[in-house]
Coordinates of C-alpha atoms in Angstrom, one line a residue:
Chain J
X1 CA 23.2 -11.3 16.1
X2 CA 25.1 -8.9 13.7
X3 CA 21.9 -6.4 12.6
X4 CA 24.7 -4.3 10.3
X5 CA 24.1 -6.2 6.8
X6 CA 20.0 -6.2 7.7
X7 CA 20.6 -1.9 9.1
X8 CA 22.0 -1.3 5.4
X9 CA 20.1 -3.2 3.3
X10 CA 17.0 -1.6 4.8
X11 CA 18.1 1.7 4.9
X12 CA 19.6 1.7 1.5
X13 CA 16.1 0.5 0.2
X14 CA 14.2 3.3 1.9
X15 CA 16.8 5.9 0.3
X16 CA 15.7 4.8 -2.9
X17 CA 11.4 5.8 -1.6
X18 CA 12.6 9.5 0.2
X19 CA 10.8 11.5 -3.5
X20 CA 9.9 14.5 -1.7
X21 CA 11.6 14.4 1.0
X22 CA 12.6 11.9 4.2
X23 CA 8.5 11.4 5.2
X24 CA 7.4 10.0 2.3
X25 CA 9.5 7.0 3.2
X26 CA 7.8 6.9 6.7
X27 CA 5.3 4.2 6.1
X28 CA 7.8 1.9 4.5
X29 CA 10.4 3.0 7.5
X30 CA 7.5 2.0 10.3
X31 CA 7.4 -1.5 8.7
X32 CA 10.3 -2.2 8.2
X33 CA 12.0 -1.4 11.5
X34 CA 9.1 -1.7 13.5
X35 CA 7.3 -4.7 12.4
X36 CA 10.0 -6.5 10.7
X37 CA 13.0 -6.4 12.7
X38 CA 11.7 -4.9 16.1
X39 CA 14.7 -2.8 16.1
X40 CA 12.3 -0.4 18.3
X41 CA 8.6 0.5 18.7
X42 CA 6.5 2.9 17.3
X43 CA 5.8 5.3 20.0
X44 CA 9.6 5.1 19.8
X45 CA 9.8 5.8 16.2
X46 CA 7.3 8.8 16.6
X47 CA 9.6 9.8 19.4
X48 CA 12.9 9.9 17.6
X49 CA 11.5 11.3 14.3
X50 CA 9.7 14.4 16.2
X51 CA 12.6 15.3 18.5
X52 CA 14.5 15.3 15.6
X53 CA 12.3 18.0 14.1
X54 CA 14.2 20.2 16.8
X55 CA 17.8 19.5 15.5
X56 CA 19.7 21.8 12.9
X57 CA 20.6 19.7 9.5
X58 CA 18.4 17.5 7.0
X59 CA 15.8 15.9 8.8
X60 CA 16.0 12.7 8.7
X61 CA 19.3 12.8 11.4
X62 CA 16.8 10.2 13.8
X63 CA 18.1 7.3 11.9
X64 CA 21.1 7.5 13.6
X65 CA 19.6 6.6 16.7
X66 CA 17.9 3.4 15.1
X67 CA 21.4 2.4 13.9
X68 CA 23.0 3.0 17.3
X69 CA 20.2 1.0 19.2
X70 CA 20.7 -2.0 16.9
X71 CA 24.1 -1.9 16.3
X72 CA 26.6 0.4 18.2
X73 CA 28.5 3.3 16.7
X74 CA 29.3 1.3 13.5
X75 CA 25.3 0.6 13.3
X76 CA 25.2 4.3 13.4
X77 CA 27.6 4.8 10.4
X78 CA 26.2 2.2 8.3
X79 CA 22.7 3.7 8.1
X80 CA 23.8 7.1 7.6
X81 CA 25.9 6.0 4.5
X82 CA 23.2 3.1 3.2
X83 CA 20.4 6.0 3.4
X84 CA 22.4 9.0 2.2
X85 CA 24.8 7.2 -0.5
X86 CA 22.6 6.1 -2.5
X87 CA 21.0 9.4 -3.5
X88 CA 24.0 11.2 -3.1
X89 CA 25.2 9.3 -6.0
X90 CA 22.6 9.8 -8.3
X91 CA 22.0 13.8 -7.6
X92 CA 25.8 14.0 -8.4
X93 CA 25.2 11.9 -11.8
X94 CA 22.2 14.4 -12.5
X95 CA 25.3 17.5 -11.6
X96 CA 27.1 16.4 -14.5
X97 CA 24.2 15.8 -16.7
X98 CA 21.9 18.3 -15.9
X99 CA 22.2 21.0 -18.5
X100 CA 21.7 18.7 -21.4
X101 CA 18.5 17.3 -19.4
X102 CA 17.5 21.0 -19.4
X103 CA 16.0 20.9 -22.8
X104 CA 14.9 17.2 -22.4
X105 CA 11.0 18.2 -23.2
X106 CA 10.0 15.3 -20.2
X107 CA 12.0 16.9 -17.5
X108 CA 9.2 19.4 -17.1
X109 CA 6.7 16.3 -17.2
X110 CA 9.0 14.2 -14.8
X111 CA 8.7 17.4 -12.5
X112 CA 5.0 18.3 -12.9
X113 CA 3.9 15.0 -12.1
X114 CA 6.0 13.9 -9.6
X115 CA 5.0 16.8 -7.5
X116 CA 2.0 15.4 -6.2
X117 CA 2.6 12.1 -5.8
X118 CA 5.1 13.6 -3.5
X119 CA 2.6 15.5 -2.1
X120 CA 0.7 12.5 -1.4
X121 CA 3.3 11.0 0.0
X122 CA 4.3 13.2 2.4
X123 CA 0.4 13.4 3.7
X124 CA 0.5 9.6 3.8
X125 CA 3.6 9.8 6.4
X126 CA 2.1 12.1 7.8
X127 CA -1.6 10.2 8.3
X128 CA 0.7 6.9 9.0
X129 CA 2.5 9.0 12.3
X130 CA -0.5 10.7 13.4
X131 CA -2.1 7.3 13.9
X132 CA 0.6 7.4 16.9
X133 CA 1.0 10.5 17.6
X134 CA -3.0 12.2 17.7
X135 CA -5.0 10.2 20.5
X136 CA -6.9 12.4 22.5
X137 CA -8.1 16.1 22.2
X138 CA -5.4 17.3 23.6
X139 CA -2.8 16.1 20.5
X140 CA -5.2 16.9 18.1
X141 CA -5.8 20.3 20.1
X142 CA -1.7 21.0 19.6
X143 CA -1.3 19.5 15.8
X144 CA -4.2 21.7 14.5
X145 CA -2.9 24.6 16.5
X146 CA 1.1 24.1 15.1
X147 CA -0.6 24.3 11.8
X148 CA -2.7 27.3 11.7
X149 CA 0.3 28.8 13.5
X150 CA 2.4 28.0 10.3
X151 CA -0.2 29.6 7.8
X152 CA -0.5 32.2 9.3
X153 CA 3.0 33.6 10.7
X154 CA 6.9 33.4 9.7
X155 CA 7.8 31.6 13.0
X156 CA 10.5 28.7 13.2
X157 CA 8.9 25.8 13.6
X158 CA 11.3 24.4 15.4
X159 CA 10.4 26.6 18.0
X160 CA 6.7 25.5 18.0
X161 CA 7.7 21.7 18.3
X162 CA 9.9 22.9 21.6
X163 CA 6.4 24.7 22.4
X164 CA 4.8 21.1 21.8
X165 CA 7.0 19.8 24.4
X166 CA 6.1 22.2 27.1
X167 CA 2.3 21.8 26.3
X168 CA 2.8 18.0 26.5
X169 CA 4.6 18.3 30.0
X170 CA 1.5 20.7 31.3
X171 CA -1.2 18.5 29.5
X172 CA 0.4 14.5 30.7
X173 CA 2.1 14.2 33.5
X174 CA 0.2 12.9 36.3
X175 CA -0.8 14.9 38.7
Chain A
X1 CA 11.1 22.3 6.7
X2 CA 10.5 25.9 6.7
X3 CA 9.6 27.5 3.5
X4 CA 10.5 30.5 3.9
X5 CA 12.7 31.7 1.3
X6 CA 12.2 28.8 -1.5
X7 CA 10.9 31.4 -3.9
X8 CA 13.2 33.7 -4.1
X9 CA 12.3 36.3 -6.8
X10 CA 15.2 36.4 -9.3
X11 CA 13.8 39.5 -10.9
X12 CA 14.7 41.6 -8.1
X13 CA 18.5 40.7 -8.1
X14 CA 20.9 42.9 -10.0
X15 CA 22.0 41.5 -13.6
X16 CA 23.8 38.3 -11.9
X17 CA 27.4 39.2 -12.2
X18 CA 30.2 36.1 -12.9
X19 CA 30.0 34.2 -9.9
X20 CA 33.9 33.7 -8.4
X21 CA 33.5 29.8 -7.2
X22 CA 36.7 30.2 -5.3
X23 CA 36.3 27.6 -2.6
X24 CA 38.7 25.2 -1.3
X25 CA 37.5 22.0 0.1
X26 CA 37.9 23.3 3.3
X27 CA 35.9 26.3 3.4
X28 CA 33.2 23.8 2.1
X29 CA 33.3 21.7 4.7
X30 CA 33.2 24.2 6.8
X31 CA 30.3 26.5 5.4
X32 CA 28.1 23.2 5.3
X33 CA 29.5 22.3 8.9
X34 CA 28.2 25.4 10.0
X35 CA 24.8 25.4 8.2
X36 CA 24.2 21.9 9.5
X37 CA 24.7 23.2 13.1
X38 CA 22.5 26.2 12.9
X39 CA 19.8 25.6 10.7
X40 CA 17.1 25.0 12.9
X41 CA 13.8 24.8 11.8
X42 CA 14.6 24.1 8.1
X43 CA 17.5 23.9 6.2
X44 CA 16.9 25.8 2.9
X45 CA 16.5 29.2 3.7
X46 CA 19.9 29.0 5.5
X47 CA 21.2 27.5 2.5
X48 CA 20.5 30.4 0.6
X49 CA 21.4 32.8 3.0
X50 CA 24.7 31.2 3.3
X51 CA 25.6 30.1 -0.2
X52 CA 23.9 32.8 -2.5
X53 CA 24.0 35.7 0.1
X54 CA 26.7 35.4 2.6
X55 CA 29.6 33.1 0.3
X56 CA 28.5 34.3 -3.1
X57 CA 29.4 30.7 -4.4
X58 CA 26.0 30.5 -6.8
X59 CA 23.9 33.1 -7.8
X60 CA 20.2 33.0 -7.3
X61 CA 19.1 32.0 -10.1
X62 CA 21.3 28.9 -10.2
X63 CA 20.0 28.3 -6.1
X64 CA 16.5 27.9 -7.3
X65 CA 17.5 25.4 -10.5
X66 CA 19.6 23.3 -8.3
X67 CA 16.7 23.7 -5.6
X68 CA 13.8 22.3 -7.9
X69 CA 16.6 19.4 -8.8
X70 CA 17.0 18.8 -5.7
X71 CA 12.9 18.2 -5.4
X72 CA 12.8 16.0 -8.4
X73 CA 15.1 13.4 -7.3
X74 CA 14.9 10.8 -4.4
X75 CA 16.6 12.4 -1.5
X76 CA 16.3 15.3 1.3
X77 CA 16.5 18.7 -0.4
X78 CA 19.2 19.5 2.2
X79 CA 21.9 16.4 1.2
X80 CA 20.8 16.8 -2.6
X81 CA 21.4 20.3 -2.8
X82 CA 24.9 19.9 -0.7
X83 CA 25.7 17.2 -3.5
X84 CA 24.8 19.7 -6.2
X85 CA 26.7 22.7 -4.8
X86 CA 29.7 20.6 -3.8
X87 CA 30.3 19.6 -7.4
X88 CA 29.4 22.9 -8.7
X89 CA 32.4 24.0 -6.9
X90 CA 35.2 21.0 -6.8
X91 CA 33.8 18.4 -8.6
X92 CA 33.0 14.6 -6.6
X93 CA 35.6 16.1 -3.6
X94 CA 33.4 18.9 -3.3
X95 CA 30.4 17.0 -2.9
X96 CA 31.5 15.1 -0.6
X97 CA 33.0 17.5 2.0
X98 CA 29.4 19.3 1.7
X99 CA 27.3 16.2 2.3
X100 CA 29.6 15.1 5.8
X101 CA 29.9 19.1 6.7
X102 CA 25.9 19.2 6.4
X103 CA 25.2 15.7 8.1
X104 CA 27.8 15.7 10.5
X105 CA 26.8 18.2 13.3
X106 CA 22.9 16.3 13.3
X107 CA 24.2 13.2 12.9
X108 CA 26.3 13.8 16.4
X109 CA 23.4 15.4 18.0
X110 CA 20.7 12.2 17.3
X111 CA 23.5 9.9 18.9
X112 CA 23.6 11.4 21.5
X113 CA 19.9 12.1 22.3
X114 CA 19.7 8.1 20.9
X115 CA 21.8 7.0 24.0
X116 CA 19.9 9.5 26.7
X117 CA 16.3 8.5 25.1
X118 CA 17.6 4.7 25.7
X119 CA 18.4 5.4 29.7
X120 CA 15.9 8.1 30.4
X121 CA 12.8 7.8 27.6
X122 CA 10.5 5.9 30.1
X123 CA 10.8 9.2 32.7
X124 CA 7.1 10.2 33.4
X125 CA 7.7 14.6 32.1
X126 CA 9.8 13.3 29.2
X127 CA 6.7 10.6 28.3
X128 CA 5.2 13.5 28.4
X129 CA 7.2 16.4 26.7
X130 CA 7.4 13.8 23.8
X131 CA 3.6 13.3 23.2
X132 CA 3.5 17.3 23.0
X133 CA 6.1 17.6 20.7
X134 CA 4.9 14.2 18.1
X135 CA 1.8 15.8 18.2
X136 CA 3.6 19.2 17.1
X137 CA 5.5 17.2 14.2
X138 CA 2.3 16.1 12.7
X139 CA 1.5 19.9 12.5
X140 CA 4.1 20.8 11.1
X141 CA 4.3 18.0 8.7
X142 CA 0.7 19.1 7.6
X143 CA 1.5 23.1 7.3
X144 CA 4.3 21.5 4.6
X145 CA 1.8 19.7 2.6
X146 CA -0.1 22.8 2.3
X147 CA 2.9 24.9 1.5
X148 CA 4.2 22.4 -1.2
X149 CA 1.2 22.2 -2.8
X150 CA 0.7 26.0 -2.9
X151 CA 3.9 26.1 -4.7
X152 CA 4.6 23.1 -6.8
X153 CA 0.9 22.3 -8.4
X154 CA 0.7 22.6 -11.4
X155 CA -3.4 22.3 -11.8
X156 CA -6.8 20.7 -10.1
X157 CA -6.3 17.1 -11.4
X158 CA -3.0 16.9 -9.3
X159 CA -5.2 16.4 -6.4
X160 CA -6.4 13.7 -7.6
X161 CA -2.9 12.1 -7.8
X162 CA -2.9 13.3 -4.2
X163 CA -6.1 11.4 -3.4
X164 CA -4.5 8.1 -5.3
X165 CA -1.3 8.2 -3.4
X166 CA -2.6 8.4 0.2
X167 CA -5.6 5.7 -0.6
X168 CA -2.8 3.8 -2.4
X169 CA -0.3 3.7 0.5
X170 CA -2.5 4.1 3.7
X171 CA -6.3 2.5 2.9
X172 CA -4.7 -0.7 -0.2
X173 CA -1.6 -0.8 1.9
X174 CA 0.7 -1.0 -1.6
X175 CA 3.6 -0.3 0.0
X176 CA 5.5 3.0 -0.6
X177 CA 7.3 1.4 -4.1
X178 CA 4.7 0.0 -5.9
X179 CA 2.3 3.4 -5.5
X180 CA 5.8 5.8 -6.9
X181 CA 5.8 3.7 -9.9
X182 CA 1.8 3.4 -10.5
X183 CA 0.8 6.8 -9.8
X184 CA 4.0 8.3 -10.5
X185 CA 3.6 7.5 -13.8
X186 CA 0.4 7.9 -14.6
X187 CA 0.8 11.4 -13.4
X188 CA 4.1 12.2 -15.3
X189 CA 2.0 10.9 -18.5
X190 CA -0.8 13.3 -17.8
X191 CA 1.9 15.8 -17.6
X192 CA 3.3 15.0 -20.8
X193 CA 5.3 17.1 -23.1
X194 CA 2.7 18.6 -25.7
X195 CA 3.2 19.5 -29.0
X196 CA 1.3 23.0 -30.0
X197 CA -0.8 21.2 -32.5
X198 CA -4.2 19.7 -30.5
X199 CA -4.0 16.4 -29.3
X200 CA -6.7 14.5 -28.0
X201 CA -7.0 13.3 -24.6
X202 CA -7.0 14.3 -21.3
X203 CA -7.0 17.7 -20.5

């Protein structure tokens, strides 16, 4: 069955969600290709989105691999342009309009307040995948320990998620 | 997601001269090309460095406008502020040569890794290497919730909004939509242009 008209009508919805940035559409992006159209699982979901944590460029480059798995190379293309047009088209209607919105007195208020819904979004993808992704002391041991890493030093994290996957190999496969 | 340089202190900069936005669509192609293929780790700081520092496209102080634009809207930071810069510099053209030159090298990269994690992602030390580095995402994730809110609260109560939106989407199970519009705008209402007279109300 053709999945391209279900791939962009999905991924053009959760466009719409990303305030904040790409995770606070997580929970929305679990049910949808999860639960609703089994495109893939959600150790495979978890899978995708961390690796892609390791990849140069906005981070939310895994839905490419959702595309491609339910639809080929033109899968691939349609999600990229459903989840990224959308936006696109409104932060360039904000370019042109932005200085006059400048003195708009709610811009500040649009601003203020949105950054902690954002917030909460953000920790609400977050609690979502680490329902997945934190079962044992081990995880837990290596998500606490990427974190105080983080507060504490200037390091790339993209390094420390390649550290996660040497820990992982140490800590889970079978003796 | 690194946050390193998002508050870049304007003060320190010399009086910002003219900016020259000589940039043909090419070079923005390219110059977002190339931060899309190196920015490991987090894509804003190499934004700057390559934009403000490197190009001299946009000064600083219009790098941390565009920047807290680019936070307010729906949208990665990264493709927002490729849209904003692009049209800065050649209009709707110029956004969109940014936006493929930023996506492009990423894109290429997942579909690949999506056609090797579809042959080889039941092998027992990538099983592995994966739970290690999920677990590392949810760090990370967490270390950026701490350094947002740092940065963009505004005061106590907006952890209260925090509180509402996680309840919201992960204990009532609202769904993503429904809790942006609820809390959303009761918290842009709490946040509410004031006039200098007193009003009454919250706060």
């Amino acid at each position: 069955m053709n999945q391209i008209p279900a791939l962009i009508r999905v991924f053009a919805y959760l466009s719409t969600l990303t305030v904040g940035g790409g995770m606070a559409a997580f929970p929305e992006l679990k049910i949808l290709t999860v639960e609703v159209h089994n495109w893939l699982t959600f150790p495979q979901l978890i899978h995708i989105y961390s690796v892609g944590q390791m990849y140069p460029g906005p981070n939310m480059m895994m839905i490419v691999v959702i595309g491609q798995w339910a639809g080929g190379f033109l899968g691939a293309l349609a999600v990229l342009i459903a989840f990224f047009g959308p936006t696109a088209v409104l932060a360039f209607i904000v370019a042109l309009g932005w200085k006059k919105l400048e003195k708009w007195p709610w811009r500040t208020s649009i601003q203020e307040g949105l950054a902690p819904v954002s917030i909460g979004l953000l920790l609400a993808g977050c609690f979502t995948m680490a329902k997945g992704a934190i079962f044992g002391v081990e995880t837990a041991a290596i998500a606490v320990g990427v974190l105080l890493i983080l507060l504490h030093y200037k390091i790339n994290p993209a390094l420390l998620v390649l550290g996660g996957a040497v820990i992982g190999v140490l800590s889970f496969m079978p003796k | 997601m690194s946050d390193a340089v998002l508050n870049p202190s304007v003060e320190s900069l010399p009086a910002a001269a003219p900016v020259a936005a000589q940039a043909s669509i090419a070079q923005i192609f390219l110059e977002f090309l190339i931060i899309g293929a190196t920015s490991f780790g987090g894509v804003v700081p190499y934004l700057r460095g390559s934009l403000v520092t490197k190009r001299g496209w946009i000064n600083d102080k219009e790098f941390v406008e565009m920047l807290s634009i680019s936070r307010s809207l729906p949208g990665l930071n990264a493709t927002n502020m490729a849209i904003l810069v692009g049209e800065k510099l050649r209009g709707a053209l110029g956004s969109i040569a940014a936006i493929i030159g930023i996506c492009l090298p990423g894109a290429v990269l997942m579909y690949v890794v999506g056609i090797f994690y579809r042959i080889h992602g039941d092998h027992v030390w990538i099983t592995a290497a994966l739970k290690g580095v999920a677990a590392a995402a949810v760090g990370l994730i967490l270390s950026t919730v701490v350094s947002m809110s740092k940065k963009s609260l505004t005061g106590k109560f907006d952890f209260v909004f925090i509180a509402l939106t996680v309840i919201a989407v992960n204990r009532l199970h609202l769904g993503v939509p429904r809790t942006l519009v609820a809390v959303g705008l009761l918290a842009i209402l709490f946040h509410r242009p004031r006039k200098q007279q007193k009003e009454s109300g919250a706060q």
